[in-house]
Coordinates of C-alpha atoms and ligand atoms in Angstrom, one line a residue:
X928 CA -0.7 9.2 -47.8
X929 CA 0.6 12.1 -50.0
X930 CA 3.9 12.0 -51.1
X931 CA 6.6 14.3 -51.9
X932 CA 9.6 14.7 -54.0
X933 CA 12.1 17.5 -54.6
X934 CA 14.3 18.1 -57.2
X935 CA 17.5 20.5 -55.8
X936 CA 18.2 20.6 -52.5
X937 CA 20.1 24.2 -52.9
X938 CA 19.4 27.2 -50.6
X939 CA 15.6 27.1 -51.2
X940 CA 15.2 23.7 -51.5
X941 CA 16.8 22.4 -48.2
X942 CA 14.9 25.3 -46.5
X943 CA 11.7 24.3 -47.3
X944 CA 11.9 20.8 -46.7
X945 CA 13.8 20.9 -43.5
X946 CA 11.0 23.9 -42.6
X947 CA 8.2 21.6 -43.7
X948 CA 9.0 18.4 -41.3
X949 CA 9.9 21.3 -38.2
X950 CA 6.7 22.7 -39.0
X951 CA 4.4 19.5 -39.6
X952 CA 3.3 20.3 -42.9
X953 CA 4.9 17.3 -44.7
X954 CA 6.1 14.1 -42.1
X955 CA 9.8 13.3 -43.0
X956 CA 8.7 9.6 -44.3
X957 CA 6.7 11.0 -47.2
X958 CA 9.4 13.1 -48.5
X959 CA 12.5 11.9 -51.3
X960 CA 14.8 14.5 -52.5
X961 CA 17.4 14.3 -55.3
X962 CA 20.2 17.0 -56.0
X963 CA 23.0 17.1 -58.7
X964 CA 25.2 16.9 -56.1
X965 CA 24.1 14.2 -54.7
X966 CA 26.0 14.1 -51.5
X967 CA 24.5 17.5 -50.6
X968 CA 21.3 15.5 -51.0
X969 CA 22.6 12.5 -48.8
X970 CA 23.8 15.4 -45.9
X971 CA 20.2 16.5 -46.2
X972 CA 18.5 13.3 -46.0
X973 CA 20.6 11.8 -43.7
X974 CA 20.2 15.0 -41.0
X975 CA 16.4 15.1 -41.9
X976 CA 15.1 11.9 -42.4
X977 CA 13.7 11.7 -45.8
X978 CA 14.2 9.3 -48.7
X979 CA 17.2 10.3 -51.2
X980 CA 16.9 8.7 -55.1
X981 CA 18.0 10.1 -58.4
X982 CA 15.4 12.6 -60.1
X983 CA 13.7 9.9 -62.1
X984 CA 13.4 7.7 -58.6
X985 CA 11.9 10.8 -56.7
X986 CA 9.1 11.4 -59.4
X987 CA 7.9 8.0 -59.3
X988 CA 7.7 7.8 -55.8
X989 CA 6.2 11.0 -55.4
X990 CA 2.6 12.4 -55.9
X991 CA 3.5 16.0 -55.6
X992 CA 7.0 17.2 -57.2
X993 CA 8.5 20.4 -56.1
X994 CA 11.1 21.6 -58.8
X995 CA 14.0 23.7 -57.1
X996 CA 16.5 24.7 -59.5
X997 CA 17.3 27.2 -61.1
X998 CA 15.4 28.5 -64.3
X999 CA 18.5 27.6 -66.9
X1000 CA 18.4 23.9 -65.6
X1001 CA 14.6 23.7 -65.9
X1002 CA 14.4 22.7 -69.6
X1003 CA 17.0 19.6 -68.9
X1004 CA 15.4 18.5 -66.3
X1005 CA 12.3 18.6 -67.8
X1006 CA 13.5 16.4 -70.9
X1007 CA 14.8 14.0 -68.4
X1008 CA 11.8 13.7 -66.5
X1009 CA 9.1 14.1 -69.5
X1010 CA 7.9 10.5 -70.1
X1011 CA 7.1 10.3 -65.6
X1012 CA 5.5 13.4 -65.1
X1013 CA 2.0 12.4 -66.2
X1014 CA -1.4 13.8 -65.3
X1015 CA -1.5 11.9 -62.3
X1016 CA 1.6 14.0 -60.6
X1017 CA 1.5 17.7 -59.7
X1018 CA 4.2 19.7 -60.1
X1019 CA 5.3 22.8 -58.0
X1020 CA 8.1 25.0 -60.0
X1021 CA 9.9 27.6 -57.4
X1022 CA 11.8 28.3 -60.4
X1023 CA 11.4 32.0 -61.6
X1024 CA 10.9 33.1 -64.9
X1025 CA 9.6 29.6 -65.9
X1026 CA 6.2 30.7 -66.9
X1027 CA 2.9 28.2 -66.1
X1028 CA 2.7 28.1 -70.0
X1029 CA 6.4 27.2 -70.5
X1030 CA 5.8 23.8 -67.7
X1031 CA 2.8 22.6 -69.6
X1032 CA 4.6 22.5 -73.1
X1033 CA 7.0 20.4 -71.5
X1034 CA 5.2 17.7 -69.2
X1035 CA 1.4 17.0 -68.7
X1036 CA 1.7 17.0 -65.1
X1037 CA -1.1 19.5 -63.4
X1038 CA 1.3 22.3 -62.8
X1039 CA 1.8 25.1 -60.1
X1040 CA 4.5 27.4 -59.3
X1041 CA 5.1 28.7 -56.1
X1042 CA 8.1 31.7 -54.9
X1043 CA 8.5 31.1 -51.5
X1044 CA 10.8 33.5 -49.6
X1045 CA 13.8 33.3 -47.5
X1046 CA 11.8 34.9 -44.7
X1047 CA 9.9 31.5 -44.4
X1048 CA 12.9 30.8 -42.2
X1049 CA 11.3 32.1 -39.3
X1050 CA 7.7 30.8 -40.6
X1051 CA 6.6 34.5 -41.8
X1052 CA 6.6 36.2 -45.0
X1053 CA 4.6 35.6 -48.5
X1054 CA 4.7 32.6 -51.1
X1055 CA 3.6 33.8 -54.1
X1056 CA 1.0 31.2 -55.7
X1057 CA 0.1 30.6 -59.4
X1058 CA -2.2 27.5 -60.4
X1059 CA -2.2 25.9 -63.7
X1060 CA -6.1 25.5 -65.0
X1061 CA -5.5 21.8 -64.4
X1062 CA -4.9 22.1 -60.7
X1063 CA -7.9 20.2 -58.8
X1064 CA -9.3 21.9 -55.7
X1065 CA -7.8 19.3 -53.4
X1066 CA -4.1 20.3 -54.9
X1067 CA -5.1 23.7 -54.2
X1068 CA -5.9 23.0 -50.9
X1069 CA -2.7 20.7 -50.6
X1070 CA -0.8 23.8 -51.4
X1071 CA -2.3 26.1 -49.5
X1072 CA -1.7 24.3 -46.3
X1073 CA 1.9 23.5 -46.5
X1074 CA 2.6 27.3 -47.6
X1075 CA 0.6 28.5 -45.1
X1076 CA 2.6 26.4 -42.5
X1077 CA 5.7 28.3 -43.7
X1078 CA 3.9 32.0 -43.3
X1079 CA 1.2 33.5 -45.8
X1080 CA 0.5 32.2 -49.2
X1081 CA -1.0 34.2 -51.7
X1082 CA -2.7 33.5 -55.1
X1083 CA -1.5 36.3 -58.0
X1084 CA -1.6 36.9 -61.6
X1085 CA 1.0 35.4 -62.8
X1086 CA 1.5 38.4 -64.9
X1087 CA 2.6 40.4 -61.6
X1088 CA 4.8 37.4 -60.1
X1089 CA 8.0 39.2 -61.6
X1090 CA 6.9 42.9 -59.5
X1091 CA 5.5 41.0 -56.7
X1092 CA 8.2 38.8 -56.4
X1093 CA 10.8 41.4 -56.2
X1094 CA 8.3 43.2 -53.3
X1095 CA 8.1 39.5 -51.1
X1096 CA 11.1 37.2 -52.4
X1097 CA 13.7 39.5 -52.9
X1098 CA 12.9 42.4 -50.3
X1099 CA 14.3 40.4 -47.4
X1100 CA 17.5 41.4 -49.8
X1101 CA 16.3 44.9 -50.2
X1102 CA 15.1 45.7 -46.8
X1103 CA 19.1 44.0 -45.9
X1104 CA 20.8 46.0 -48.5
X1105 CA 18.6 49.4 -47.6
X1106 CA 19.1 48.8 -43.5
X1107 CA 23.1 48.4 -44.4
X1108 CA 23.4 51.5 -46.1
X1109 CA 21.1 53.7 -43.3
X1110 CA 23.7 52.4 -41.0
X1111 CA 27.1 52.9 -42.8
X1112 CA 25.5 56.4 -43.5
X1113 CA 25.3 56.7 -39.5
X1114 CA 28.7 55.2 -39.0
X1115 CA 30.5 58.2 -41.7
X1116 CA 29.6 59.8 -38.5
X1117 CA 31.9 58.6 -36.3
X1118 CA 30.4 56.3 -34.9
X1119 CA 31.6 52.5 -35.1
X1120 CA 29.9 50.4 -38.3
X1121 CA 29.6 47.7 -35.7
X1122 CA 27.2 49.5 -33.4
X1123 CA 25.7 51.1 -35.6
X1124 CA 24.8 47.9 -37.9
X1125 CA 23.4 46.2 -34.6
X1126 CA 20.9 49.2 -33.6
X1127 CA 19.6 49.4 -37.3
X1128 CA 18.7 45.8 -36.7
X1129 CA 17.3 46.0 -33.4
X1130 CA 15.0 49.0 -34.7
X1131 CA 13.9 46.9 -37.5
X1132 CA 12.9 43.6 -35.7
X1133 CA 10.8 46.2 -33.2
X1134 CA 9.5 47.8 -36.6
X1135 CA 8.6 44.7 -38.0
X1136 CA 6.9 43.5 -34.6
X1137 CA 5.1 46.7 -34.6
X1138 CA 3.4 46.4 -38.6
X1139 CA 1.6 43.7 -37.4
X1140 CA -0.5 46.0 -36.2
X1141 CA -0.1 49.3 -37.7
X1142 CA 0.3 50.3 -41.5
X1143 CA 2.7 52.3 -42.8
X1144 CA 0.8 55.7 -42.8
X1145 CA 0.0 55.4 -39.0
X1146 CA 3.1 53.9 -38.1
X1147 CA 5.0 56.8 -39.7
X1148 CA 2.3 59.5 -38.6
X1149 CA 3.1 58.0 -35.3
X1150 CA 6.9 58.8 -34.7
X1151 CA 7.2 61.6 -37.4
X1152 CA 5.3 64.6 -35.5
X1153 CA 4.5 67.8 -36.8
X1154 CA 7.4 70.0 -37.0
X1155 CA 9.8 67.8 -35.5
X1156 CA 12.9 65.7 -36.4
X1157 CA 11.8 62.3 -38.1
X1158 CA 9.4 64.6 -41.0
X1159 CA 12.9 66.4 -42.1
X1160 CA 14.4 62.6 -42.3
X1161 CA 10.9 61.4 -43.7
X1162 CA 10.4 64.1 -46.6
X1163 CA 14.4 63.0 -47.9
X1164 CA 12.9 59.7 -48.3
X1165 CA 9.4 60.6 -49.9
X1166 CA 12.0 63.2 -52.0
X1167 CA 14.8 60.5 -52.9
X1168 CA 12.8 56.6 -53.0
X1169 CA 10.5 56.6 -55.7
X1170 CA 13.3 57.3 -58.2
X1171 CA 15.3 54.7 -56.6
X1172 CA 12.9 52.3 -56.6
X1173 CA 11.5 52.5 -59.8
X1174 CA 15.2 51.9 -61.0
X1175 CA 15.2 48.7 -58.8
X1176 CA 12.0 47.6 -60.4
X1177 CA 13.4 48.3 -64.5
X1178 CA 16.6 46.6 -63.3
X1179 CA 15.1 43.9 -62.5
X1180 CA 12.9 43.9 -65.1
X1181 CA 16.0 43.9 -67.6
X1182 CA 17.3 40.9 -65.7
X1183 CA 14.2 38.9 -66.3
X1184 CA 13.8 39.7 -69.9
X1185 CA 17.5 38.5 -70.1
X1186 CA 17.0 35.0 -68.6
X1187 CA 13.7 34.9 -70.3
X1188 CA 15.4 35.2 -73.5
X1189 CA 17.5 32.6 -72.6
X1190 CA 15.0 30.4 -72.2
X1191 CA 13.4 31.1 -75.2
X1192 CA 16.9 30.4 -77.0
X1193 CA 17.5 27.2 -75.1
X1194 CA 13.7 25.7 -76.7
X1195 CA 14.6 27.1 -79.9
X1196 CA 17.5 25.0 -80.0
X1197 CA 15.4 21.8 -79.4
Ligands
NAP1859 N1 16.8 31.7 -53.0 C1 15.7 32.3 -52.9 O1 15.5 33.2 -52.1 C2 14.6 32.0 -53.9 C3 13.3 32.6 -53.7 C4 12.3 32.2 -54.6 C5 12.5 31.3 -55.6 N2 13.8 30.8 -55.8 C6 14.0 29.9 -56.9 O2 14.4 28.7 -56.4 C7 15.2 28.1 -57.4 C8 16.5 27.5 -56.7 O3 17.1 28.6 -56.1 P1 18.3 28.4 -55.0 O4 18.5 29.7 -54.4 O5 17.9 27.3 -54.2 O6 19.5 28.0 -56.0 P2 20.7 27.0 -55.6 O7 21.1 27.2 -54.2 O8 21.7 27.2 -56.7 O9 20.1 25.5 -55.7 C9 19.8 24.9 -56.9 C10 20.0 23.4 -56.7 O10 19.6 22.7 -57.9 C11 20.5 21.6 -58.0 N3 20.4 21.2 -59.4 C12 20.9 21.8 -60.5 N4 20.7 21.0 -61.6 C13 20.1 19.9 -61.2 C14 19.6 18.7 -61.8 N5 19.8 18.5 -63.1 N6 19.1 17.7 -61.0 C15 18.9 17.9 -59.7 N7 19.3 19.0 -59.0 C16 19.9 20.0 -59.8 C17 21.8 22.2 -57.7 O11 22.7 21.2 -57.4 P3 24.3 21.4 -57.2 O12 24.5 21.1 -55.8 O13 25.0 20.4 -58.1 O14 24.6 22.8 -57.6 C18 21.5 23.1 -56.5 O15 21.6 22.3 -55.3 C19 15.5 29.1 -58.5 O16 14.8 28.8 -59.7 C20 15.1 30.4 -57.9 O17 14.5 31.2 -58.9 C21 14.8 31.1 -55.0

């Protein structure tokens, strides 16, 4: 039997492992988790079934560690953990910005980060997959089949997690934020926010049913015809998003280099 720890049981934490025992991935009797907080930890093991220690507790009884906190509390946590996570445990990072390189100068634990995605909720979306050289084919496999119970995983570069992240992590956020403003836009029309909000959603989840089967060019070729309404509404976009987005992607950009560099300061004060 594999086991499995993890360390934060915060907004993605608690998702995955309640979505890995609804799912089947993971059975609740091989899991332990461990949080700060530990009674948010207790709440979670007690509605779930799983095991509940302190961090050190959960690595030793686990063969596969997920690491769910956030990137600033990675180097601590690390330091605690050091002398236990040994070449026989593998370690799955969901933190971002904590870079393959940066886990195996502070553990010799095989190593693999994963970004999941909020949209895992309803067992869809991407995880985003980096393995460490030292993952073995069976971890691989591991991964790959409790990710994929959870939606789609994918294997990248880790060079493009920080793009490709902010496409399949954080566009549930962007898709929100974009869908909120189409319909307040609606709603300076005169027409209540409330109704307004509630047909933009109903017209995505009908969107998002129909991309299963379409792409984007047929989907749009589709409903904008020549000469008609939706090409004056599609040609504002194709006029107005690529400046927009490629402001998205440097701000985001500026955010990673800024917790990156806080990183970097935190080891340099070692
Ligand atoms: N949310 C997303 O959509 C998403 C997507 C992809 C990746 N991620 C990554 O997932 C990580 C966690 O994000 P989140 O949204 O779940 O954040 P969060 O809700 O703030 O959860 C972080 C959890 O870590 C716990 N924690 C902090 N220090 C700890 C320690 N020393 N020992 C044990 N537990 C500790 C916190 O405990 P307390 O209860 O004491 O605060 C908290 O419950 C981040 O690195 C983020 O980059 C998140």
């Amino acid at each position: 039997m594999t086991t499995f720890g993890f360390i934060g049981t915060g907004h993605m934490g608690s998702m995955l492992v309640r979505k890995f025992i609804e799912t089947g991935a993971i059975s609740a009797n091989e899991i332990t988790v461990s949080n700060r907080t530990r009674e948010k930890a207790d709440q979670l093991a007690a509605n779930l079934g799983v095991g509940c220690k302190d961090n050190r507790d959960v690595v030793r009884l686990s063969d596969v560690v997920f690491l769910c906190i956030r990137p600033r509390e990675v180097r601590d946590v690390l330091m605690e953990l050091h002398d236990l996570l040994t070449p026989e445990k593998l370690l799955v990072s969901v933190a971002g910005d904590i870079s393959l390189k940066n886990l195996y100068s502070q553990c010799s634990a095989r190593v693999a980060r994963a970004f999941p995605s909020m949209a895992s909720e309803s067992l869809m979306g991407v995880t985003l997959l980096a393995l460490g050289d030292n993952v073995t084919e069976t971890d691989k496999a591991t991964i790959m089949s409790i990710f994929g119970a959870l939606g789609h995983p994918v294997e990248v570069k880790e060079d493009h997690f920080e793009v490709l992240a902010d496409l399949t992590s954080c566009g549930p956020g962007y898709i929100a934020a974009l869908m909120q403003e189409f319909a307040l836009a609606a709603s300076w029309r005169g027409i209540p926010r409330n109704v307004t909000e509630e047909l933009v959603k109903e017209t995505l989840a009908g969107t998002a049913r129909l991309m299963e089967s379409e792409n984007f060019g047929d989907l749009i070729a589709c409903v904008a015809t020549k000469g008609g309404i939706t090409e004056e509404g599609v040609k504002v976009i194709r006029e107005d998003a690529p400046q927009m987005f490629n402001r998205l992607f440097q701000a985001t950009k500026e955010k990673h280099n800024a917790v990156k560099k806080l990183i970097a300061d935190q080891s340099m004060k070692e």
